[in-house]
Amino acid sequence: MRELSAYNHDEIADLRARDEFFWLDLDTPDEATLEAISDQLGWHPLAVQDTREWHQRPKLDDYEDYLFLVVKMLLLTERKEIAIEQVSLVLGRNYVISFQENGSDVFQPVRERLRAGKGRLRPSESDYLLYALVDAIVDQYFAVLELMGERLEAVQQTVVDDPKPETLNDIHALKRQLLFLRRAVWPLRDVLNNLSRSDCRFLHESTKVFFRDVYDHVVQIVDTIETLREMVAASLDIYLSSVSYRLNAVMRVLTVITTIFMPLSFIASIYGMNFEYMPELKSRWGYPLTLAIMALVGVGMLVLFRKKRWL
Amino acid sequence: MRELSAYNHDEIADLRARDEFFWLDLDTPDEATLEAISDQLGWHPLAVQDTREWHQRPKLDDYEDYLFLVVKMLLLTERKEIAIEQVSLVLGRNYVISFQENGSDVFQPVRERLRAGKGRLRPSESDYLLYALVDAIVDQYFAVLELMGERLEAVQQTVVDDPKPETLNDIHALKRQLLFLRRAVWPLRDVLNNLSRSDCRFLHESTKVFFRDVYDHVVQIVDTIETLREMVAASLDIYLSSVSYRLNAVMRVLTVITTIFMPLSFIASIYGMNFEYMPELKSRWGYPLTLAIMALVGVGMLVLFRKKRWL
Amino acid sequence: MRELSAYNHDEIADLRARDEFFWLDLDTPDEATLEAISDQLGWHPLAVQDTREWHQRPKLDDYEDYLFLVVKMLLLTERKEIAIEQVSLVLGRNYVISFQENGSDVFQPVRERLRAGKGRLRPSESDYLLYALVDAIVDQYFAVLELMGERLEAVQQTVVDDPKPETLNDIHALKRQLLFLRRAVWPLRDVLNNLSRSDCRFLHESTKVFFRDVYDHVVQIVDTIETLREMVAASLDIYLSSVSYRLNAVMRVLTVITTIFMPLSFIASIYGMNFEYMPELKSRWGYPLTLAIMALVGVGMLVLFRKKRWL
Amino acid sequence: MRELSAYNHDEIADLRARDEFFWLDLDTPDEATLEAISDQLGWHPLAVQDTREWHQRPKLDDYEDYLFLVVKMLLLTERKEIAIEQVSLVLGRNYVISFQENGSDVFQPVRERLRAGKGRLRPSESDYLLYALVDAIVDQYFAVLELMGERLEAVQQTVVDDPKPETLNDIHALKRQLLFLRRAVWPLRDVLNNLSRSDCRFLHESTKVFFRDVYDHVVQIVDTIETLREMVAASLDIYLSSVSYRLNAVMRVLTVITTIFMPLSFIASIYGMNFEYMPELKSRWGYPLTLAIMALVGVGMLVLFRKKRWL
Amino acid sequence: MRELSAYNHDEIADLRARDEFFWLDLDTPDEATLEAISDQLGWHPLAVQDTREWHQRPKLDDYEDYLFLVVKMLLLTERKEIAIEQVSLVLGRNYVISFQENGSDVFQPVRERLRAGKGRLRPSESDYLLYALVDAIVDQYFAVLELMGERLEAVQQTVVDDPKPETLNDIHALKRQLLFLRRAVWPLRDVLNNLSRSDCRFLHESTKVFFRDVYDHVVQIVDTIETLREMVAASLDIYLSSVSYRLNAVMRVLTVITTIFMPLSFIASIYGMNFEYMPELKSRWGYPLTLAIMALVGVGMLVLFRKKRWL
């Protein structure tokens, strides 16, 4: 088995002549290279075109002589952001060719296991290599989901402690990311289900069991995404209701203050009137009595509010 | 192969006699022409009737001797509005006839490739022409979706910065447009799936692969529409909660102002009373002390509000 | 072919003896008539019972010797209200019998075409007559949907211009009507799909194409109902958010007024106090300066509000 | 045919020996009786166990020698409350055994028709008796649904006229009842569908038509439940928005009052200040002019509010 | 039949040699033990790997020579919290091996019935033991659901009596727990359905009936979870609307107080003005008349509010 990282017509012709299995890993190849590979390996024009369109859904096309597979790769950038990249994989009788969008090193572990020749990675079977590559991609998903889970927990904390419009933006950012994740993972489920049941002649029964295993992982990922989505939706509910609860608290304070001071001010304003004939004003006890009445009204209101549980 | 843009009975009779493949592209034909074509080509009355009804769902009817296809065309008008038009396509053994609602030039690129005789557009096969026409229509969808995406981004910006009732109208306009788009695209999915699996004798296996490709595009479009729909729904949520957040902010200001000035005004109104016996009024320090108490109450309230994070 | 509008045992016996095809159109027949017909034509007790129950779902029962069909008829009353009525249709080898709930004239056009003997209505085939009757019923649906569309547009206008509780009632009336429509139309889809694929021996292949056409119409109607439902739901959203936006506007006015006048009134109330020693009161410039300060505070507040975009 | 209401080993042994068909109707039998019946008729232990578990889903188990059926019975109690009870029915070659949870008299009409020997209830066929029993149970559902409909109408009235928290409780009580109803009826659909298509040897073709009819009834019931559920959800919407509309109205009154009286009080408080030099106070026309200005401001505000449609 | 709780290579080799059926129950075994078992019994590497991953979905893998089953166990901890643990079960021709996450005693009753040799637990059949184990796990679910039901009832009470933010947290805790429950139970449905229809040669027809019974239980559990979910959602609705109803009540009080005292204070402030020429002030009846007018205005307002049902 030969591992190639650049396209060379003669080398491949030679390998094919000797019927030796090879893996060619290309990073955003130019059009000329693509045409050359396609010509040499006899691919359908549509397959070639698909490797050039970077916004496809995950899919599996069976062209009899080769399988064409589009998978989405989820990556964590250094700033802990989630990047979605596309990988096209072509499986032929004695080759696997992978096209990456931006050469990130997600296939590095596979490459190392291949070189060490250890583990279950037997170099003689192209379908098993395909499995190893897909498995490496799907393994990345778990890391991304874990990050999402952590972010959700952080948001759930803020939502209860201190809901701000920024929290709302965080919730919606999470929601949008989960939406994109789901879009990337959901069709992969069918792809892997088809792979594990495919009657393509390059896929051995013994390898299909492994594709079934990756399928189980993807189902689990889909499940987790749905759970996260429901929990994000719940966070939004909590956000909205804690904002409305706070509004309630604010309004209650406003009402309590207004209800206490309005009658008091009214009483004061009565004795601020300048009528000539107001007997209370002449009285020795007018002022202290008025103050006493005010105190009574104020305390009475407070007691009422405590009874109504507004304080 | 002959390309016709107007109906002429004898010309078609001649072409059919020589078994030469032709494409007739008609722009809202009158009833007489329709009847004439239908008679000459032996169509079922229902098929003819369908070409005259401009509000149909995309569909595929297999009449054995010909396939009848209704597709919706999405167009961007000059004022960047989205227009939905209907195209009926009839595929016979040696002809393709297209009926457009308002002759827009969406088939122009196909026509040019035909005339140049270049590319994969082989003039000998009617089913491949059908594919080229459908493909040209579906390609337009992507442009429309891109515009929708841009509009959504603009709305998402305003929703956070300055939510106004007009923003709400924009959101609902987007929602409605996506609804119509979905209605135009969703049934097309089944149509293309059926085409790529049809056992109609005019459809060659080699062409079905191309219909499968258009099918993949339509699935991708449906996917994008669903994502846009979810994002529009999220924008509505953000709009509503930023409006309610602003209400909250307004109410808080109201409460703070009321809570600070009500007690202060009350104190002032007490010493505005005209009781004859009010010892404080005679005191030298009555006024400055009252002012000091007012300042204390005011500052105390402010400190309280800051503690409660209302300011 | 004979067209009957009342049941007469001997007449029908005679027609059946001569193997002549007849259509009997009955308007809410009494039980005795029903029993008589059922006996004469050998119907199953359940079929007879079904014609008497006026609240059934649209359905198709195949009793081998006859097809039993329940369809819902939508009618516009004179006051532009929507009435739902039930029609039971029985198709036998050489008869069609229709039972209407309240004789409305929806079959009048069919009857006229029959009598004129023109168009495609060939009097010899009972299955084609069945199609013509069902088609006449389905055609009525479009008129009802158009009315619903107009009402929705009217509601959409009011919702933006002047949302009132009555608008809400209108929205919910529309919603309820669409719910009933959907309930009447949805099962009809299956009924017509089954008719167009049925292997009943009275249904000729050539007629099934027509049932397929009605099926297409019904699918289109279901589609339109779903779109209308989504648009009604959107109207409800707009109603609720324009109500809440107005609340916001009202609260803002309240806050602006309170925030401007509370401090001003407080200042005035200070100089309304009756302390003996208040040097400002004696000052020549006390009054104009106080007015100036008040003006300053008021204008300052206004500027602040304009900055915060509350005015 | 023999009708039994208590278990007697010898009696049944005798009936089975003579191959006579019997119906045994038991009301919450004790465990010993159950074991005895089960032994005598050779039932599977699981079937016996199922008759003792009163919280099962409606289901149909085919044990070849007998059919085991669990159905939910809906009853209206005397206080017009809805009770859900379980009935287990076992159909053997020459017997029907029914186990009720609390002997309510829902089978009374069946019993009477049996004894009168009239109608279509032929005593010789056990499967027809099973149909009659299930039909009697399903007939009860319609009465329950009618009651639900009446309650919904009552709620719809209050929601518009006088929305109170109790109304909300009523809405949610309805919602919960419909949830339980749905849970009881939904699986019954499959049960009856299976019965009407079952290839069990006790079920005659002629009886399956009747099960098909009950199936149609259940589908109609499910439909009605869904419609009621949507209408209850709509009632909740109306409740919430009429509460929020009332809040709006209240706030508008508050704002109008505040906005009118705050400026007026402010003007009054200005001339309540005790500055020595306030020329207006000395003026003969100061007081009437001030009153005039106040009237002007007040009327001006009112006009403004009427213009803004707040009054 | 032998019951083992620790792995011993020779013992198992001996049992297999004598073809004696054994049950090995392991509690979080170390890797070495796992490898040893796997080697001795000839398991696929993927199966071994699965027993080590504690976050899997319930699933059933058929490896022909053995069935591999993952089930989730729900446990109530002592503090009445719900713990979800994973159990892997492997069924071979003459063995059952169970791997638990943390040795909780859920299999104790099975073990006791085995030792007592009573009931239906026949020690000779490995498939029946598998059923007994799965049944013991599923039985635990009912206890958990009952607890959830009690908690929901407690929440429903508080939501109406005294809605606080903590209530909201309780509601969302319930919602999240039900989400996890659903995730644990939902795939189990398919697993048991597959078991009861599997054509695996270790599963006897007579045992499949029992798996069908557990399947029925799981369907019932799924049903109950869905009902609980809907009721939790309803509680959230009630919470939100009772919070908003209370806001309404608060605002009404505020409005009533403001509307009554604002005009009264205004009247008082008019007669607090210091104009020299205010004839009312000199009048003997000025003061009592003003008080009378104030009383009138106040009472009038109260009457108005009672009419509008605000009090």
Tab-separated table of N, CA, C and O in Angstrom, chain A residues 175-216:
chain	number	residue	atom	x	y	z
A	175	LYS	N	-28.015	28.199	19.220
A	175	LYS	CA	-29.098	27.627	18.433
A	175	LYS	C	-28.684	27.510	16.961
A	175	LYS	O	-28.926	26.488	16.320
A	176	ARG	N	-28.077	28.570	16.453
A	176	ARG	CA	-27.674	28.575	15.054
A	176	ARG	C	-26.585	27.534	14.796
A	176	ARG	O	-26.634	26.806	13.806
A	177	GLN	N	-25.620	27.453	15.717
A	177	GLN	CA	-24.563	26.463	15.538
A	177	GLN	C	-25.136	25.053	15.541
A	177	GLN	O	-24.756	24.211	14.716
A	178	LEU	N	-26.076	24.797	16.437
A	178	LEU	CA	-26.683	23.459	16.478
A	178	LEU	C	-27.450	23.173	15.192
A	178	LEU	O	-27.475	22.036	14.707
A	179	LEU	N	-28.065	24.226	14.649
A	179	LEU	CA	-28.776	24.074	13.386
A	179	LEU	C	-27.815	23.643	12.276
A	179	LEU	O	-28.099	22.727	11.491
A	180	PHE	N	-26.641	24.278	12.220
A	180	PHE	CA	-25.667	23.926	11.191
A	180	PHE	C	-25.102	22.530	11.416
A	180	PHE	O	-24.939	21.756	10.484
A	181	LEU	N	-24.844	22.227	12.687
A	181	LEU	CA	-24.368	20.878	13.017
A	181	LEU	C	-25.359	19.830	12.545
A	181	LEU	O	-24.996	18.851	11.912
A	182	ARG	N	-26.629	20.067	12.898
A	182	ARG	CA	-27.637	19.098	12.525
A	182	ARG	C	-27.671	18.905	11.025
A	182	ARG	O	-27.791	17.793	10.527
A	183	ARG	N	-27.570	20.037	10.321
A	183	ARG	CA	-27.597	19.959	8.866
A	183	ARG	C	-26.415	19.158	8.327
A	183	ARG	O	-26.516	18.511	7.285
A	184	ALA	N	-25.278	19.234	9.045
A	184	ALA	CA	-24.092	18.506	8.579
A	184	ALA	C	-24.185	17.019	8.934
A	184	ALA	O	-23.683	16.172	8.195
A	185	VAL	N	-24.817	16.708	10.072
A	185	VAL	CA	-24.778	15.334	10.570
A	185	VAL	C	-25.958	14.504	10.084
A	185	VAL	O	-25.814	13.329	9.772
A	186	TRP	N	-27.138	15.134	10.017
A	186	TRP	CA	-28.356	14.396	9.693
A	186	TRP	C	-28.236	13.541	8.430
A	186	TRP	O	-28.519	12.330	8.461
A	187	PRO	N	-27.795	14.123	7.276
A	187	PRO	CA	-27.740	13.281	6.069
A	187	PRO	C	-26.641	12.222	6.150
A	187	PRO	O	-26.699	11.222	5.456
A	188	LEU	N	-25.659	12.463	7.037
A	188	LEU	CA	-24.581	11.489	7.189
A	188	LEU	C	-25.121	10.153	7.700
A	188	LEU	O	-24.578	9.084	7.406
A	189	ARG	N	-26.198	10.269	8.479
A	189	ARG	CA	-26.856	9.071	8.999
A	189	ARG	C	-27.271	8.135	7.857
A	189	ARG	O	-26.937	6.953	7.859
A	190	ASP	N	-27.947	8.706	6.876
A	190	ASP	CA	-28.382	7.886	5.743
A	190	ASP	C	-27.185	7.355	4.975
A	190	ASP	O	-27.170	6.203	4.545
A	191	VAL	N	-26.178	8.229	4.798
A	191	VAL	CA	-24.994	7.821	4.054
A	191	VAL	C	-24.391	6.573	4.687
A	191	VAL	O	-24.114	5.580	4.009
A	192	LEU	N	-24.224	6.606	6.032
A	192	LEU	CA	-23.569	5.475	6.694
A	192	LEU	C	-24.474	4.257	6.740
A	192	LEU	O	-23.993	3.120	6.633
A	193	ASN	N	-25.776	4.498	6.886
A	193	ASN	CA	-26.704	3.386	6.832
A	193	ASN	C	-26.598	2.697	5.473
A	193	ASN	O	-26.515	1.470	5.381
A	194	ASN	N	-26.548	3.495	4.413
A	194	ASN	CA	-26.428	2.928	3.072
A	194	ASN	C	-25.109	2.184	2.904
A	194	ASN	O	-25.070	1.106	2.321
A	195	LEU	N	-24.020	2.786	3.442
A	195	LEU	CA	-22.715	2.120	3.332
A	195	LEU	C	-22.753	0.755	4.016
A	195	LEU	O	-22.228	-0.228	3.485
A	196	SER	N	-23.405	0.697	5.208
A	196	SER	CA	-23.377	-0.557	5.959
A	196	SER	C	-24.331	-1.591	5.367
A	196	SER	O	-24.320	-2.747	5.769
A	197	ARG	N	-25.182	-1.173	4.436
A	197	ARG	CA	-26.085	-2.121	3.777
A	197	ARG	C	-25.816	-2.228	2.285
A	197	ARG	O	-26.488	-2.982	1.580
A	198	SER	N	-24.837	-1.455	1.805
A	198	SER	CA	-24.569	-1.392	0.372
A	198	SER	C	-24.163	-2.760	-0.158
A	198	SER	O	-23.580	-3.578	0.546
A	199	ASP	N	-24.510	-3.020	-1.410
A	199	ASP	CA	-24.036	-4.259	-2.025
A	199	ASP	C	-22.939	-3.959	-3.038
A	199	ASP	O	-22.738	-4.710	-3.993
A	200	CYS	N	-22.245	-2.839	-2.815
A	200	CYS	CA	-21.113	-2.486	-3.665
A	200	CYS	C	-20.040	-3.564	-3.507
A	200	CYS	O	-19.795	-4.057	-2.408
A	201	ARG	N	-19.401	-3.930	-4.602
A	201	ARG	CA	-18.491	-5.079	-4.519
A	201	ARG	C	-17.168	-4.763	-3.827
A	201	ARG	O	-16.423	-5.663	-3.467
A	202	PHE	N	-16.852	-3.465	-3.609
A	202	PHE	CA	-15.599	-3.164	-2.889
A	202	PHE	C	-15.762	-3.280	-1.381
A	202	PHE	O	-14.789	-3.256	-0.648
A	203	LEU	N	-16.996	-3.306	-0.914
A	203	LEU	CA	-17.229	-3.305	0.523
A	203	LEU	C	-17.386	-4.728	1.022
A	203	LEU	O	-18.349	-5.411	0.679
A	204	HIS	N	-16.430	-5.190	1.831
A	204	HIS	CA	-16.516	-6.532	2.380
A	204	HIS	C	-17.489	-6.552	3.546
A	204	HIS	O	-17.622	-5.581	4.271
A	205	GLU	N	-18.094	-7.714	3.737
A	205	GLU	CA	-19.022	-7.876	4.848
A	205	GLU	C	-18.359	-7.488	6.170
A	205	GLU	O	-18.953	-6.823	7.013
A	206	SER	N	-17.099	-7.895	6.340
A	206	SER	CA	-16.406	-7.646	7.604
A	206	SER	C	-16.203	-6.145	7.837
A	206	SER	O	-16.150	-5.685	8.980
A	207	THR	N	-16.123	-5.336	6.784
A	207	THR	CA	-15.958	-3.895	6.952
A	207	THR	C	-17.285	-3.228	7.244
A	207	THR	O	-17.355	-2.223	7.952
A	208	LYS	N	-18.343	-3.801	6.684
A	208	LYS	CA	-19.664	-3.194	6.886
A	208	LYS	C	-20.014	-3.120	8.371
A	208	LYS	O	-20.690	-2.204	8.821
A	209	VAL	N	-19.568	-4.135	9.143
A	209	VAL	CA	-19.799	-4.103	10.587
A	209	VAL	C	-19.202	-2.830	11.164
A	209	VAL	O	-19.795	-2.182	12.030
A	210	PHE	N	-18.046	-2.419	10.663
A	210	PHE	CA	-17.419	-1.203	11.175
A	210	PHE	C	-18.211	0.042	10.769
A	210	PHE	O	-18.377	0.973	11.544
A	211	PHE	N	-18.715	0.041	9.534
A	211	PHE	CA	-19.544	1.185	9.113
A	211	PHE	C	-20.806	1.258	9.970
A	211	PHE	O	-21.269	2.329	10.315
A	212	ARG	N	-21.326	0.071	10.336
A	212	ARG	CA	-22.483	0.025	11.230
A	212	ARG	C	-22.133	0.690	12.568
A	212	ARG	O	-22.955	1.408	13.148
A	213	ASP	N	-20.928	0.451	13.021
A	213	ASP	CA	-20.483	1.049	14.279
A	213	ASP	C	-20.411	2.577	14.168
A	213	ASP	O	-20.881	3.296	15.060
A	214	VAL	N	-19.852	3.080	13.062
A	214	VAL	CA	-19.818	4.539	12.867
A	214	VAL	C	-21.249	5.064	12.765
A	214	VAL	O	-21.570	6.128	13.298
A	215	TYR	N	-22.105	4.299	12.096
A	215	TYR	CA	-23.510	4.688	12.006
A	215	TYR	C	-24.101	4.861	13.402
A	215	TYR	O	-24.754	5.858	13.694
A	216	ASP	N	-23.833	3.896	14.299
A	216	ASP	CA	-24.321	3.997	15.680
A	216	ASP	C	-23.810	5.283	16.322
A	216	ASP	O	-24.544	5.975	17.026
